[in-house]
Tab-separated table of C-alpha atoms in Angstrom:
chain	number	residue	atom	x	y	z
E	1	GLU	CA	-4.366	-32.977	-63.488
E	2	THR	CA	-3.160	-36.360	-62.326
E	3	GLY	CA	-4.345	-37.824	-59.053
E	4	VAL	CA	-2.398	-39.751	-56.451
E	5	THR	CA	-0.817	-42.926	-57.692
E	6	GLN	CA	0.517	-45.733	-55.470
E	7	SER	CA	2.659	-48.727	-56.280
E	8	PRO	CA	2.509	-51.649	-56.100
E	9	THR	CA	-1.229	-52.323	-55.817
E	10	HIS	CA	-0.716	-55.620	-54.072
E	11	LEU	CA	2.189	-57.151	-52.225
E	12	ILE	CA	2.814	-60.352	-50.250
E	13	LYS	CA	5.757	-60.432	-47.837
E	14	THR	CA	7.052	-62.787	-45.220
E	15	ARG	CA	7.228	-61.921	-41.543
E	16	GLY	CA	10.544	-60.289	-40.700
E	17	GLN	CA	11.081	-58.893	-44.173
E	18	GLN	CA	11.218	-55.233	-45.162
E	19	VAL	CA	8.891	-53.457	-47.597
E	20	THR	CA	8.871	-50.113	-49.476
E	21	LEU	CA	5.637	-48.623	-50.796
E	22	ARG	CA	5.624	-45.658	-53.172
E	23	CYS	CA	3.338	-42.737	-53.754
E	24	SER	CA	3.232	-39.952	-56.373
E	25	SER	CA	1.308	-36.968	-55.078
E	26	GLN	CA	-1.233	-35.008	-57.062
E	27	SER	CA	0.159	-32.200	-59.177
E	28	GLY	CA	0.464	-28.994	-57.136
E	29	HIS	CA	0.309	-30.724	-53.752
E	30	ASN	CA	3.261	-30.395	-51.371
E	31	THR	CA	2.234	-32.539	-48.432
E	32	VAL	CA	1.943	-36.303	-48.257
E	33	SER	CA	0.312	-38.310	-45.498
E	34	TRP	CA	0.263	-42.079	-45.027
E	35	TYR	CA	-2.574	-44.072	-43.464
E	36	GLN	CA	-2.967	-47.720	-42.529
E	37	GLN	CA	-6.409	-49.255	-42.911
E	38	ALA	CA	-6.798	-52.636	-41.275
E	39	LEU	CA	-9.729	-54.851	-42.211
E	40	GLY	CA	-13.019	-53.473	-40.832
E	41	GLN	CA	-11.361	-50.315	-39.494
E	42	GLY	CA	-11.016	-46.722	-40.609
E	43	PRO	CA	-7.713	-45.356	-41.862
E	44	GLN	CA	-5.167	-44.699	-39.078
E	45	PHE	CA	-2.678	-41.857	-39.424
E	46	ILE	CA	0.926	-43.036	-39.735
E	47	PHE	CA	2.790	-39.800	-40.502
E	48	GLN	CA	2.883	-36.738	-42.721
E	49	TYR	CA	5.741	-35.213	-44.748
E	50	TYR	CA	6.122	-31.628	-45.783
E	51	ARG	CA	9.205	-30.159	-47.456
E	52	GLU	CA	10.925	-33.490	-47.107
E	53	GLU	CA	10.616	-33.462	-43.288
E	54	GLU	CA	8.345	-35.572	-41.083
E	55	ASN	CA	5.624	-33.270	-39.915
E	56	GLY	CA	3.607	-35.267	-37.408
E	57	ARG	CA	3.374	-38.921	-36.531
E	58	GLY	CA	0.678	-41.237	-35.220
E	59	ASN	CA	1.040	-44.149	-32.841
E	60	PHE	CA	3.230	-46.333	-35.002
E	61	PRO	CA	6.641	-47.776	-33.981
E	62	PRO	CA	9.942	-46.513	-35.425
E	63	ARG	CA	10.129	-49.474	-37.828
E	64	PHE	CA	7.615	-47.448	-39.876
E	65	SER	CA	9.604	-44.737	-41.598
E	66	GLY	CA	9.195	-42.563	-44.647
E	67	LEU	CA	10.749	-40.213	-47.103
E	68	GLN	CA	9.576	-37.327	-49.186
E	69	PHE	CA	11.465	-36.321	-52.299
E	70	PRO	CA	11.933	-32.882	-53.870
E	71	ASN	CA	9.173	-33.648	-56.437
E	72	TYR	CA	6.867	-34.333	-53.398
E	73	SER	CA	6.631	-38.076	-54.099
E	74	SER	CA	7.015	-40.255	-51.071
E	75	GLU	CA	7.972	-43.698	-49.778
E	76	LEU	CA	6.758	-45.662	-46.788
E	77	ASN	CA	9.239	-48.196	-45.420
E	78	VAL	CA	8.342	-50.868	-42.895
E	79	ASN	CA	11.048	-52.995	-41.351
E	80	ALA	CA	10.754	-56.300	-39.531
E	81	LEU	CA	7.249	-56.982	-40.829
E	82	GLU	CA	4.704	-58.493	-38.467
E	83	LEU	CA	1.497	-60.337	-39.317
E	84	ASP	CA	-0.537	-57.387	-37.901
E	85	ASP	CA	1.052	-55.087	-40.534
E	86	SER	CA	-1.228	-56.716	-43.087
E	87	ALA	CA	-3.492	-53.920	-44.198
E	88	LEU	CA	-4.353	-51.408	-46.936
E	89	TYR	CA	-1.815	-48.561	-46.983
E	90	LEU	CA	-3.157	-45.307	-48.260
E	91	CYS	CA	-1.272	-42.275	-49.362
E	92	ALA	CA	-2.930	-38.861	-49.430
E	93	SER	CA	-1.623	-35.578	-50.820
E	94	SER	CA	-2.716	-32.080	-50.049
E	95	LEU	CA	-1.568	-28.515	-49.901
E	96	GLN	CA	0.007	-27.629	-46.596
E	97	GLY	CA	-2.524	-25.836	-44.368
E	98	ALA	CA	-5.540	-26.918	-46.299
E	99	ARG	CA	-8.212	-28.169	-43.981
E	100	TYR	CA	-9.824	-30.186	-46.713
E	101	GLY	CA	-8.972	-31.448	-50.166
E	102	TYR	CA	-6.939	-34.500	-49.259
E	103	THR	CA	-6.669	-36.667	-52.362
E	104	PHE	CA	-6.201	-40.324	-51.612
E	105	GLY	CA	-4.605	-42.930	-53.784
E	106	SER	CA	-6.194	-46.352	-54.279
E	107	GLY	CA	-3.757	-47.893	-51.792
E	108	THR	CA	-1.374	-50.796	-51.572
E	109	ARG	CA	-2.744	-53.994	-50.155
E	110	LEU	CA	0.013	-55.564	-48.078
E	111	THR	CA	-0.296	-59.150	-46.866
E	112	VAL	CA	2.277	-60.454	-44.397
E	113	VAL	CA	2.490	-64.279	-44.143
F	1	ASP	CA	-9.401	-44.939	-27.609
F	2	GLN	CA	-11.749	-44.389	-30.573
F	3	GLN	CA	-12.143	-40.604	-30.783
F	4	VAL	CA	-14.466	-40.781	-33.813
F	5	LYS	CA	-17.187	-43.352	-33.730
F	6	GLN	CA	-19.625	-44.625	-36.353
F	7	ASN	CA	-21.862	-47.001	-34.433
F	8	SER	CA	-23.763	-48.354	-37.408
F	9	PRO	CA	-21.557	-50.706	-39.444
F	10	SER	CA	-24.225	-50.973	-42.150
F	11	LEU	CA	-27.385	-49.282	-43.397
F	12	SER	CA	-29.868	-50.224	-46.132
F	13	VAL	CA	-32.089	-47.610	-47.689
F	14	GLN	CA	-34.649	-47.731	-50.511
F	15	GLU	CA	-33.749	-45.801	-53.632
F	16	GLY	CA	-35.270	-42.317	-53.533
F	17	ARG	CA	-35.515	-42.208	-49.785
F	18	ILE	CA	-33.269	-40.323	-47.356
F	19	SER	CA	-30.078	-41.906	-46.056
F	20	ILE	CA	-28.862	-40.686	-42.657
F	21	LEU	CA	-25.363	-41.665	-41.517
F	22	ASN	CA	-24.269	-40.736	-38.001
F	23	CYS	CA	-20.945	-39.999	-36.364
F	24	ASP	CA	-19.993	-39.179	-32.792
F	25	TYR	CA	-16.715	-37.739	-31.509
F	26	THR	CA	-15.141	-37.343	-28.116
F	27	ASN	CA	-12.276	-34.906	-28.572
F	28	SER	CA	-13.523	-31.291	-28.129
F	29	MET	CA	-10.370	-30.060	-29.900
F	30	PHE	CA	-11.771	-31.274	-33.198
F	31	ASP	CA	-12.893	-28.245	-35.189
F	32	TYR	CA	-13.225	-29.546	-38.728
F	33	PHE	CA	-15.176	-32.531	-39.918
F	34	LEU	CA	-15.241	-34.348	-43.226
F	35	TRP	CA	-17.114	-37.193	-44.863
F	36	TYR	CA	-15.376	-39.528	-47.280
F	37	LYS	CA	-16.935	-42.144	-49.550
F	38	LYS	CA	-15.052	-45.320	-50.465
F	39	TYR	CA	-15.751	-47.818	-53.209
F	40	PRO	CA	-13.978	-51.208	-53.156
F	41	ALA	CA	-10.436	-51.133	-54.633
F	42	GLU	CA	-10.395	-47.308	-54.574
F	43	GLY	CA	-9.148	-44.749	-52.138
F	44	PRO	CA	-11.514	-42.598	-50.052
F	45	THR	CA	-13.069	-39.675	-52.014
F	46	PHE	CA	-13.841	-36.430	-50.281
F	47	LEU	CA	-17.588	-35.755	-50.160
F	48	ILE	CA	-18.409	-32.824	-47.918
F	49	SER	CA	-16.995	-31.015	-44.867
F	50	ILE	CA	-18.050	-28.666	-42.150
F	51	SER	CA	-16.273	-26.271	-39.839
F	52	SER	CA	-17.178	-26.128	-36.195
F	53	ILE	CA	-18.378	-22.542	-36.594
F	54	LYS	CA	-21.266	-23.829	-38.696
F	55	ASP	CA	-24.065	-26.225	-37.924
F	56	LYS	CA	-25.066	-27.143	-41.472
F	57	ASN	CA	-23.386	-27.416	-44.842
F	58	GLU	CA	-25.165	-28.394	-48.026
F	59	ASP	CA	-23.868	-29.557	-51.387
F	60	GLY	CA	-26.477	-30.822	-53.791
F	61	ARG	CA	-28.031	-34.038	-52.444
F	62	PHE	CA	-25.599	-34.054	-49.473
F	63	THR	CA	-26.060	-32.162	-46.223
F	64	VAL	CA	-23.937	-32.418	-43.130
F	65	PHE	CA	-25.301	-31.326	-39.734
F	66	LEU	CA	-23.073	-30.607	-36.765
F	67	ASN	CA	-24.288	-30.564	-33.139
F	68	LYS	CA	-21.308	-29.387	-31.126
F	69	SER	CA	-22.916	-29.730	-27.721
F	70	ALA	CA	-23.706	-33.348	-28.418
F	71	LYS	CA	-20.459	-33.923	-30.253
F	72	HIS	CA	-22.495	-35.462	-33.096
F	73	LEU	CA	-22.635	-35.025	-36.801
F	74	SER	CA	-24.766	-36.589	-39.463
F	75	LEU	CA	-24.707	-36.893	-43.217
F	76	HIS	CA	-28.047	-36.756	-45.039
F	77	ILE	CA	-28.321	-37.961	-48.630
F	78	VAL	CA	-31.553	-37.212	-50.402
F	79	PRO	CA	-32.710	-38.686	-52.601
F	80	SER	CA	-30.567	-41.781	-52.312
F	81	GLN	CA	-29.337	-43.315	-55.561
F	82	PRO	CA	-27.868	-46.742	-56.331
F	83	GLY	CA	-24.481	-45.185	-57.027
F	84	ASP	CA	-24.409	-43.949	-53.405
F	85	SER	CA	-23.798	-47.589	-52.278
F	86	ALA	CA	-20.375	-47.448	-50.679
F	87	VAL	CA	-18.611	-47.250	-47.328
F	88	TYR	CA	-18.815	-43.813	-45.739
F	89	PHE	CA	-16.177	-42.588	-43.325
F	90	CYS	CA	-16.497	-39.655	-40.951
F	91	ALA	CA	-13.208	-37.896	-40.188
F	92	ALA	CA	-12.172	-35.061	-37.874
F	93	SER	CA	-9.199	-32.747	-37.499
F	94	ALA	CA	-7.933	-30.228	-34.970
F	95	ALA	CA	-6.330	-26.911	-35.869
F	96	ASN	CA	-2.639	-27.604	-35.539
F	97	PHE	CA	-0.490	-25.637	-37.854
F	98	GLY	CA	1.604	-27.875	-40.096
F	99	ASN	CA	-0.155	-31.154	-39.358
F	100	GLU	CA	-3.619	-31.700	-40.698
F	101	LYS	CA	-3.938	-35.236	-39.357
F	102	LEU	CA	-7.331	-36.809	-39.934
F	103	THR	CA	-8.893	-39.111	-37.369
F	104	PHE	CA	-11.354	-41.483	-39.027
F	105	GLY	CA	-14.297	-43.478	-37.779
F	106	THR	CA	-14.678	-47.173	-38.666
F	107	GLY	CA	-17.103	-46.550	-41.508
F	108	THR	CA	-20.739	-47.316	-42.399
F	109	ARG	CA	-21.545	-49.436	-45.361
F	110	LEU	CA	-24.534	-47.951	-47.173
F	111	THR	CA	-26.557	-50.091	-49.496
F	112	ILE	CA	-29.188	-48.465	-51.692
F	113	ILE	CA	-31.942	-50.924	-52.637
F	114	PRO	CA	-33.377	-50.274	-56.169
């Protein structure tokens, strides 16, 4: 059973650019959630995808968008990058309706300069 | 508005002793609570959880206690081992069909002293 894999592991972008982060969910999981973890903070919920539809969103602007594919993998896209977008981006997969059992990936460290 | 709070950024405990990590929450809609452990360069790993219908859940060396009236939960690790050194996050969720969003605290860095 494979876990959640994220790519790339590290990324440096310039303010104003766009970035795409990728996530492959754990085998058998049909729901993907994305979290942003700023330095010294806990992970903050960005949004969740189930059956290729957005299924809940946190307090993030529309320039944060996502996709889920039929194989349940997912992408997080961020447009018009700002310095404050520098953070660790975590992907978590789960079975829809499960109140536990989120499996997190190791994250993508994004630095915006 | 920080709905889940971990007021101790760090904690040091002697190996073999008990580690107690605390967490407070403000949203009374939360009905399920989880603890995650995070090592550097890895994602959070699920440790233990508790439903609001219980006041205690135990799994080996780890026990979580929930005090609903005080909106407080704690994680007890006994005996503490060097491998327990990590950042521990408390998280909470509210029953909301189709969206199991987790609200995390800011974490407590636990250091076990050999």
